[in-house]
Amino acid sequence: MWPRPEIATPLVSYSAAKMPSRLPRLLALVPVAARALSISTPPPATASYDHLKKLLRDVNALSEVEGILSYDEQCFMPPGAAASRATQKAALAKVVHEMRTGEAMAAAVEAVRGREAELPDAKMRANVRDAVESFDKQARKSAELAEAEARLESEAFAAWQGARKEKDFSAFAPKLKEMFALKQQVAKITRPAVAEPYDGALDAFERGMTAERLDEIFAELRAGVVPLLAAIQEKRKNSPEIDAPPDALKAGPAWDEAAQAELSREIAIALGWQADNGRLDVSTHPFTGGAGPEDVRITTRYSDNWIEGLGATVHETGHALYEQGRDLGEEGRGLPASVALSMGVHESQSLLWERMVGQSRAYWSWVTPKVHERFPFTKECTAEDFYKAFNRVTPGCIRVESDEVTYPLHVILRYDIERALFRGEMSVDELPEYWNTRMKADLGVDVPDDAQ
């Protein structure tokens, strides 16, 4: 920045004209003045912002590597690699945390803190706002805690897979206990001002949401849905034929999984998912992952129940469309303004496509010929038959297979359990009995085993 003409020129000019004998001494002071001005006068906000932007993109790039490791872990990784993957993810999480909260990032954040108004673009201002907020939260957490968190998440996932396969909750319980204890610690450290630790955990997924507010929403929702479900079940009991699907649309081995996979891919692409920037695979639990808008990977799962696979595909395609639609411009790519706003917004997009599109008559008028082509035994079934089968209220144990009426009850049950565990009002060992009791009370479902 030095020399600044408006300061340097008058100083030298005045000294030469009025006090020639003091000129050498005054010129000697110029470097001192320069240093003082460089300390007291911050660089332009845009220059500080550009520096912060580079650091944020470096962190984002490594976070995308974390995403690929997690996707591989859930889709392709051999079971014997679980321990080494936990070590890899823990080491990477420590590096990412140190980059996210280290001296360089701290200095860059302080250089823009409170200066959003000096930036000319709304996205720039959003990047600064969110970067500062994220830094303040993450800087409260040690690198060791970030490392432990990543390691435990990987170990817990492996334990869950094994326990699910063996239908044995006790095999998962120890890791689940560790997980809740660790998440309580993280919530308290990163968000100390919240009313209760669970609010801190909520904030990581749904910024600003509180348990108090969810209590209000879920209480009203449950009060309406439980009697509605009971009325539906009573009507079906008295008239079982009212929504019985044709035999051809019932679950069974005729629904070839390879053909389901081909149809799922065709549907996802037709809905707008860009296959050149993603993958469609199979996992134990359907999810959307990958490494950002240019590498969006989705999974589904197939079974004798064709509704499960097609429903999950449309749902995850909704997530993928949101991810692929994120801003890749100069103020978006790899920056906070382009990050998914919240889990609630993300789910709104997946459910928009699954519920508003995938459960519509117009959709089934379009899809039915495609199903007929791959599954000729359904050719006598009309689009209306498919529409009714797909919209049938069928209480069950699995959330991702649930219908529009029972889906909220699955979510509310998980919320009630999570909050009780965070508050110490329930132990992990008590979870299965509570789960089974609530499934029976709310959905009228008997849970046959721990995997369910």
Coordinates of C-alpha atoms in Angstrom, one line a residue:
M1 CA 0.0 0.0 0.0
W2 CA 2.9 2.3 0.6
P3 CA 3.7 5.0 -0.6
R4 CA 0.3 6.7 -0.4
P5 CA 0.6 9.9 -2.6
E6 CA -1.7 12.0 -0.6
I7 CA 0.6 11.5 2.5
A8 CA 4.1 11.0 1.1
T9 CA 4.1 13.9 -1.4
P10 CA 3.1 16.8 1.0
L11 CA 5.5 15.5 3.6
V12 CA 8.5 15.6 1.3
S13 CA 7.4 18.7 -0.4
Y14 CA 7.0 20.7 2.8
S15 CA 10.3 19.5 4.2
A16 CA 12.3 20.4 1.2
A17 CA 10.8 23.9 0.8
K18 CA 10.5 25.0 4.5
M19 CA 13.1 23.1 6.5
P20 CA 15.9 21.8 4.2
S21 CA 18.1 21.1 7.2
R22 CA 15.6 18.5 8.6
L23 CA 15.0 16.7 5.3
P24 CA 17.3 13.7 6.0
R25 CA 15.7 13.1 9.4
L26 CA 12.2 13.4 8.1
L27 CA 12.9 11.0 5.2
A28 CA 14.3 8.5 7.7
L29 CA 11.0 8.5 9.5
V30 CA 9.0 7.5 6.4
P31 CA 9.4 3.7 6.9
V32 CA 8.3 4.1 10.5
A33 CA 5.2 6.0 9.5
A34 CA 4.5 3.4 6.8
R35 CA 4.7 0.6 9.3
A36 CA 2.3 2.4 11.6
L37 CA -0.2 3.1 8.9
S38 CA 0.0 -0.5 7.7
I39 CA -0.9 -1.7 11.2
S40 CA -3.7 0.8 11.9
T41 CA -5.3 0.9 8.4
P42 CA -6.9 -2.4 7.4
P43 CA -6.9 -3.4 3.7
P44 CA -10.0 -2.9 1.7
A45 CA -12.8 -5.3 2.7
T46 CA -12.8 -6.9 -0.8
A47 CA -9.2 -7.8 -0.5
S48 CA -9.7 -9.4 2.9
Y49 CA -12.7 -11.2 1.6
D50 CA -10.8 -12.6 -1.4
H51 CA -8.2 -14.0 1.0
L52 CA -10.9 -15.6 3.2
K53 CA -12.6 -17.0 0.1
K54 CA -9.4 -18.9 -0.9
L55 CA -9.1 -20.4 2.5
L56 CA -12.7 -21.4 2.6
R57 CA -12.4 -23.1 -0.8
D58 CA -9.4 -25.1 0.4
V59 CA -11.4 -26.3 3.4
N60 CA -14.3 -27.2 1.2
A61 CA -12.1 -29.2 -1.1
L62 CA -11.0 -31.4 1.8
S63 CA -14.5 -31.7 3.1
E64 CA -15.5 -33.0 -0.3
V65 CA -12.9 -35.7 0.1
E66 CA -14.6 -36.6 3.4
G67 CA -17.8 -37.0 1.5
I68 CA -16.3 -39.5 -1.0
L69 CA -14.8 -41.5 1.9
S70 CA -18.2 -41.7 3.6
Y71 CA -19.9 -42.7 0.4
D72 CA -17.4 -45.4 -0.4
E73 CA -17.8 -46.6 3.2
Q74 CA -21.6 -47.1 2.9
C75 CA -21.6 -48.5 -0.7
F76 CA -18.4 -50.2 -1.7
M77 CA -15.9 -50.6 1.1
P78 CA -15.1 -54.2 2.1
P79 CA -16.1 -55.0 5.7
G80 CA -12.6 -55.7 6.7
A81 CA -11.5 -52.2 6.0
A82 CA -13.8 -50.6 8.6
A83 CA -11.0 -50.0 11.2
S84 CA -8.6 -48.4 8.7
R85 CA -11.4 -46.2 7.3
A86 CA -12.2 -45.0 10.8
T87 CA -8.5 -44.0 11.2
Q88 CA -8.5 -42.3 7.8
K89 CA -11.6 -40.3 8.5
A90 CA -10.3 -39.3 11.9
A91 CA -7.0 -38.1 10.6
L92 CA -8.6 -36.1 7.8
A93 CA -11.2 -34.6 10.2
K94 CA -8.3 -33.4 12.4
V95 CA -6.6 -31.7 9.4
V96 CA -9.8 -30.2 8.2
H97 CA -10.6 -28.8 11.6
E98 CA -7.2 -27.3 12.0
M99 CA -7.5 -25.6 8.6
R100 CA -11.0 -24.4 9.5
T101 CA -10.0 -22.9 12.9
G102 CA -6.2 -22.4 12.7
E103 CA -4.3 -19.1 12.8
A104 CA -4.6 -18.4 9.1
M105 CA -8.4 -18.8 9.2
A106 CA -8.7 -16.9 12.4
A107 CA -6.8 -13.9 11.0
A108 CA -8.9 -14.0 7.8
V109 CA -12.1 -14.1 9.7
E110 CA -11.1 -11.2 12.0
A111 CA -10.2 -9.2 8.9
V112 CA -13.8 -9.3 7.7
R113 CA -15.7 -9.6 10.9
G114 CA -18.3 -6.8 11.1
R115 CA -17.5 -5.5 7.6
E116 CA -20.2 -7.1 5.6
A117 CA -21.7 -3.7 4.7
E118 CA -18.4 -2.8 2.9
L119 CA -18.9 -5.6 0.4
P120 CA -20.9 -4.8 -2.8
D121 CA -22.6 -8.2 -3.3
A122 CA -25.3 -9.9 -1.3
K123 CA -23.6 -13.3 -1.7
M124 CA -20.3 -11.9 -0.5
R125 CA -22.0 -10.6 2.6
A126 CA -23.7 -14.0 3.1
N127 CA -20.4 -15.8 2.8
V128 CA -18.8 -13.5 5.5
R129 CA -21.8 -13.9 7.8
D130 CA -21.9 -17.6 7.6
A131 CA -18.1 -18.0 7.7
V132 CA -17.8 -16.0 10.9
E133 CA -20.7 -17.8 12.5
S134 CA -19.2 -21.2 11.6
F135 CA -15.7 -20.3 12.7
D136 CA -17.0 -19.1 16.1
K137 CA -18.7 -22.4 16.7
Q138 CA -16.0 -24.7 15.4
A139 CA -13.2 -22.8 17.1
R140 CA -14.6 -23.8 20.4
K141 CA -14.0 -27.5 19.6
S142 CA -10.5 -29.0 19.8
A143 CA -8.9 -30.8 16.9
E144 CA -8.8 -33.9 19.1
L145 CA -12.5 -33.7 19.6
A146 CA -13.1 -33.4 15.9
E147 CA -10.9 -36.4 15.3
A148 CA -12.7 -38.4 17.9
E149 CA -16.1 -37.5 16.5
A150 CA -15.1 -38.7 13.0
R151 CA -13.6 -41.9 14.3
L152 CA -16.7 -42.7 16.4
E153 CA -19.1 -42.0 13.6
S154 CA -17.3 -44.5 11.4
E155 CA -17.0 -47.1 14.1
A156 CA -20.7 -46.6 15.0
F157 CA -21.8 -47.1 11.4
A158 CA -19.9 -50.4 11.2
A159 CA -21.4 -51.5 14.5
W160 CA -24.9 -50.6 13.3
Q161 CA -24.5 -52.6 10.1
G162 CA -23.4 -55.6 12.0
A163 CA -26.1 -55.3 14.6
R164 CA -28.8 -54.9 11.9
K165 CA -27.6 -58.0 10.1
E166 CA -27.6 -60.1 13.3
K167 CA -30.9 -58.5 14.5
D168 CA -29.1 -57.7 17.8
F169 CA -29.5 -54.2 19.3
S170 CA -27.1 -55.0 22.1
A171 CA -24.3 -55.2 19.6
F172 CA -24.9 -51.6 18.6
A173 CA -25.8 -50.2 22.1
P174 CA -22.2 -49.6 23.3
K175 CA -21.3 -47.4 20.4
L176 CA -24.7 -45.6 20.5
K177 CA -24.0 -44.7 24.2
E178 CA -20.6 -43.3 23.2
M179 CA -22.2 -41.4 20.4
F180 CA -24.8 -39.7 22.5
A181 CA -22.2 -38.8 25.2
L182 CA -19.9 -37.3 22.5
K183 CA -22.7 -35.4 20.7
Q184 CA -23.8 -33.9 24.1
Q185 CA -20.2 -32.7 24.6
V186 CA -19.9 -31.3 21.1
A187 CA -23.3 -29.5 21.4
K188 CA -22.4 -27.9 24.8
I189 CA -18.9 -26.8 23.6
T190 CA -19.8 -25.4 20.2
R191 CA -23.1 -23.8 21.2
P192 CA -22.9 -22.9 24.9
A193 CA -25.7 -20.3 24.8
V194 CA -28.6 -22.7 23.9
A195 CA -31.3 -23.5 26.3
E196 CA -30.4 -27.2 26.4
P197 CA -27.7 -29.4 24.7
Y198 CA -30.2 -30.9 22.4
D199 CA -30.9 -27.4 20.9
G200 CA -27.1 -27.4 20.1
A201 CA -27.4 -30.7 18.3
L202 CA -30.5 -29.4 16.4
D203 CA -28.7 -26.3 15.3
A204 CA -26.1 -28.3 13.5
F205 CA -28.8 -29.5 11.1
E206 CA -31.6 -26.9 11.4
R207 CA -30.1 -23.5 12.2
G208 CA -32.0 -21.7 15.0
M209 CA -34.5 -24.5 15.6
T210 CA -35.3 -25.4 19.2
A211 CA -36.8 -28.4 21.0
E212 CA -39.4 -26.1 22.5
R213 CA -40.6 -25.2 19.0
L214 CA -40.5 -28.8 17.8
D215 CA -42.6 -29.8 20.8
E216 CA -45.3 -27.5 19.6
I217 CA -45.2 -28.6 16.0
F218 CA -45.0 -32.3 16.8
A219 CA -47.7 -32.3 19.5
E220 CA -50.2 -30.8 17.1
L221 CA -49.2 -33.1 14.3
R222 CA -49.3 -36.3 16.4
A223 CA -52.7 -35.3 17.8
G224 CA -54.1 -35.1 14.3
V225 CA -52.3 -38.0 12.6
V226 CA -52.9 -40.8 15.3
P227 CA -56.7 -40.6 15.2
L228 CA -56.6 -40.2 11.4
L229 CA -54.6 -43.4 11.0
A230 CA -57.0 -45.2 13.4
A231 CA -59.9 -44.1 11.3
I232 CA -58.3 -45.3 8.1
Q233 CA -57.5 -48.7 9.6
E234 CA -61.0 -49.1 11.0
K235 CA -62.5 -48.4 7.5
R236 CA -60.1 -50.9 5.9
K237 CA -61.0 -53.5 8.6
N238 CA -64.7 -53.1 7.7
S239 CA -64.1 -53.0 3.9
P240 CA -60.7 -54.7 3.2
E241 CA -61.3 -54.5 -0.6
I242 CA -61.5 -50.7 -0.5
D243 CA -57.8 -50.2 -1.4
A244 CA -56.5 -53.7 -2.0
P245 CA -54.0 -53.5 -4.9
P246 CA -54.3 -55.9 -7.9
D247 CA -52.4 -59.1 -7.5
A248 CA -49.8 -58.0 -10.1
L249 CA -48.8 -55.0 -7.9
K250 CA -48.3 -56.9 -4.7
A251 CA -44.7 -57.5 -3.5
G252 CA -43.1 -60.6 -4.7
P253 CA -40.0 -62.1 -6.5
A254 CA -41.4 -61.2 -10.0
W255 CA -40.1 -57.7 -9.3
D256 CA -36.6 -58.3 -10.7
E257 CA -34.1 -56.0 -8.9
A258 CA -32.0 -55.4 -12.0
A259 CA -35.0 -54.2 -13.9
Q260 CA -36.0 -52.0 -11.0
A261 CA -32.5 -50.5 -11.1
E262 CA -32.8 -49.7 -14.8
L263 CA -36.1 -48.1 -14.3
S264 CA -34.9 -46.1 -11.3
R265 CA -32.0 -44.7 -13.3
E266 CA -34.3 -43.8 -16.2
I267 CA -36.7 -42.0 -13.9
A268 CA -34.0 -40.1 -12.0
I269 CA -32.5 -38.8 -15.3
A270 CA -35.9 -37.8 -16.6
L271 CA -36.6 -35.8 -13.5
G272 CA -33.5 -33.8 -14.1
W273 CA -30.6 -35.6 -12.3
Q274 CA -27.4 -35.2 -14.3
A275 CA -25.9 -38.6 -14.5
D276 CA -22.5 -37.3 -15.8
N277 CA -22.2 -35.5 -12.4
G278 CA -23.2 -38.3 -10.1
R279 CA -23.8 -42.0 -9.4
L280 CA -26.8 -44.1 -8.5
D281 CA -25.9 -47.1 -6.3
V282 CA -27.4 -49.4 -3.6
S283 CA -26.9 -49.0 0.1
T284 CA -28.4 -50.4 3.3
H285 CA -30.2 -47.1 3.9
P286 CA -30.9 -44.8 0.9
F287 CA -29.1 -41.4 1.1
T288 CA -27.5 -38.7 -1.0
G289 CA -23.8 -37.9 -0.7
G290 CA -20.7 -37.3 -2.8
A291 CA -18.5 -34.3 -3.2
G292 CA -20.7 -31.3 -4.0
P293 CA -22.7 -30.1 -7.0
E294 CA -20.4 -31.6 -9.6
D295 CA -20.4 -35.1 -8.0
V296 CA -23.8 -35.8 -6.5
R297 CA -24.2 -39.5 -5.6
I298 CA -27.5 -41.1 -4.6
T299 CA -28.4 -44.5 -3.4
T300 CA -31.6 -46.5 -3.2
R301 CA -32.4 -50.2 -2.3
Y302 CA -34.4 -52.8 -4.0
S303 CA -36.6 -55.6 -2.7
D304 CA -39.7 -57.6 -3.6
N305 CA -41.6 -54.4 -2.6
W306 CA -41.3 -52.4 -5.8
I307 CA -42.8 -49.3 -4.1
E308 CA -39.7 -49.1 -1.8
G309 CA -37.1 -48.8 -4.5
L310 CA -39.0 -46.5 -6.8
G311 CA -40.1 -44.3 -3.9
A312 CA -36.6 -44.0 -2.5
T313 CA -35.3 -43.2 -5.9
V314 CA -37.6 -40.2 -6.4
H315 CA -36.9 -39.0 -2.9
E316 CA -33.2 -39.1 -3.3
T317 CA -33.4 -37.6 -6.7
G318 CA -35.1 -34.6 -5.0
H319 CA -32.1 -34.3 -2.7
A320 CA -29.7 -34.6 -5.7
L321 CA -31.5 -31.9 -7.7
Y322 CA -31.1 -29.5 -4.8
E323 CA -27.4 -30.4 -4.6
Q324 CA -26.8 -30.1 -8.4
G325 CA -28.7 -26.8 -8.3
R326 CA -26.3 -25.2 -5.9
D327 CA -24.5 -22.0 -7.0
L328 CA -21.3 -22.7 -9.0
G329 CA -20.6 -19.0 -9.7
E330 CA -17.7 -17.0 -8.4
E331 CA -19.4 -16.2 -5.0
G332 CA -20.9 -19.7 -4.7
R333 CA -18.6 -22.5 -5.7
G334 CA -17.1 -24.0 -2.5
L335 CA -18.4 -21.2 -0.3
P336 CA -20.9 -20.9 2.5
A337 CA -23.5 -19.1 0.4
S338 CA -23.8 -22.2 -1.8
V339 CA -24.0 -24.7 1.1
A340 CA -27.4 -26.4 1.6
L341 CA -29.3 -24.1 4.0
S342 CA -30.5 -26.8 6.4
M343 CA -31.7 -30.3 6.7
G344 CA -35.3 -29.1 6.7
V345 CA -34.9 -27.3 3.4
H346 CA -33.1 -30.3 2.0
E347 CA -36.0 -32.6 3.0
S348 CA -38.5 -30.2 1.6
Q349 CA -37.0 -30.7 -1.8
S350 CA -36.9 -34.5 -1.6
L351 CA -40.4 -34.7 -0.3
L352 CA -41.6 -32.2 -2.9
W353 CA -40.6 -34.7 -5.6
E354 CA -41.6 -37.8 -3.7
R355 CA -44.9 -36.6 -2.4
M356 CA -46.1 -33.9 -4.7
V357 CA -44.8 -35.4 -7.9
G358 CA -44.2 -39.1 -7.3
Q359 CA -47.6 -39.6 -5.7
S360 CA -49.5 -37.7 -8.3
R361 CA -51.8 -39.1 -11.0
A362 CA -49.9 -37.2 -13.7
Y363 CA -46.7 -38.9 -12.7
W364 CA -48.2 -42.4 -12.8
S365 CA -49.7 -41.7 -16.2
W366 CA -46.2 -41.0 -17.4
V367 CA -44.4 -43.8 -15.5
T368 CA -46.9 -46.7 -16.0
P369 CA -45.9 -47.5 -19.6
K370 CA -42.3 -47.6 -18.5
V371 CA -43.2 -50.1 -15.8
H372 CA -45.2 -52.2 -18.3
E373 CA -42.2 -52.4 -20.6
R374 CA -39.9 -53.8 -17.9
F375 CA -42.5 -55.8 -16.0
P376 CA -44.9 -57.3 -18.6
F377 CA -47.0 -59.0 -15.9
T378 CA -48.4 -55.6 -14.9
K379 CA -49.8 -54.7 -18.3
E380 CA -53.4 -55.1 -17.2
C381 CA -52.8 -52.6 -14.4
T382 CA -53.8 -49.0 -15.2
A383 CA -52.1 -45.8 -14.2
E384 CA -54.9 -45.4 -11.6
D385 CA -54.1 -48.8 -10.2
F386 CA -50.4 -47.8 -9.7
Y387 CA -51.5 -44.4 -8.3
K388 CA -53.7 -46.1 -5.6
A389 CA -51.1 -48.7 -4.8
F390 CA -48.4 -46.1 -4.3
N391 CA -50.6 -44.0 -2.1
R392 CA -51.9 -46.8 0.0
V393 CA -51.7 -46.2 3.8
T394 CA -49.8 -49.2 5.2
P395 CA -48.3 -48.9 8.7
G396 CA -44.9 -50.6 9.0
C397 CA -41.7 -50.6 10.9
I398 CA -39.4 -48.9 8.4
R399 CA -39.5 -45.1 7.9
V400 CA -38.2 -45.0 4.4
E401 CA -40.9 -47.4 3.3
S402 CA -43.7 -45.5 5.1
D403 CA -46.7 -43.7 3.5
E404 CA -47.6 -40.1 3.8
V405 CA -49.9 -40.6 6.8
T406 CA -47.5 -42.6 8.9
Y407 CA -44.2 -41.0 7.9
P408 CA -44.5 -38.1 10.5
L409 CA -45.0 -40.6 13.3
H410 CA -41.7 -42.3 12.5
V411 CA -40.0 -38.9 12.7
I412 CA -41.7 -37.8 15.9
L413 CA -40.7 -41.1 17.6
R414 CA -37.1 -40.6 16.7
Y415 CA -37.2 -37.0 18.0
D416 CA -38.8 -38.1 21.3
I417 CA -36.1 -40.7 21.9
E418 CA -33.2 -38.5 20.9
R419 CA -34.3 -35.7 23.2
A420 CA -35.0 -38.1 26.1
L421 CA -31.5 -39.6 25.7
F422 CA -29.9 -36.1 25.6
R423 CA -31.7 -35.1 28.8
G424 CA -30.9 -38.3 30.6
E425 CA -34.5 -39.3 30.9
M426 CA -33.9 -42.5 29.1
S427 CA -31.0 -44.9 28.8
V428 CA -29.8 -46.5 25.5
D429 CA -30.7 -49.9 27.1
E430 CA -34.3 -48.8 27.5
L431 CA -34.6 -47.7 23.9
P432 CA -35.9 -51.0 22.3
E433 CA -38.7 -51.4 24.8
Y434 CA -39.8 -47.8 24.4
W435 CA -39.6 -48.0 20.6
N436 CA -41.7 -51.1 20.5
T437 CA -44.3 -49.7 22.8
R438 CA -44.7 -46.5 20.8
M439 CA -44.8 -48.3 17.5
K440 CA -47.7 -50.2 18.8
A441 CA -49.5 -47.2 20.3
D442 CA -49.0 -44.8 17.4
L443 CA -48.9 -47.0 14.4
G444 CA -50.6 -50.2 15.6
V445 CA -47.5 -52.1 14.5
D446 CA -45.9 -55.1 16.3
V447 CA -42.1 -55.0 15.9
P448 CA -40.9 -58.5 15.2
D449 CA -37.1 -58.1 15.9
D450 CA -34.3 -55.6 16.5
A451 CA -33.5 -55.1 12.9
Q452 CA -37.0 -53.9 12.3

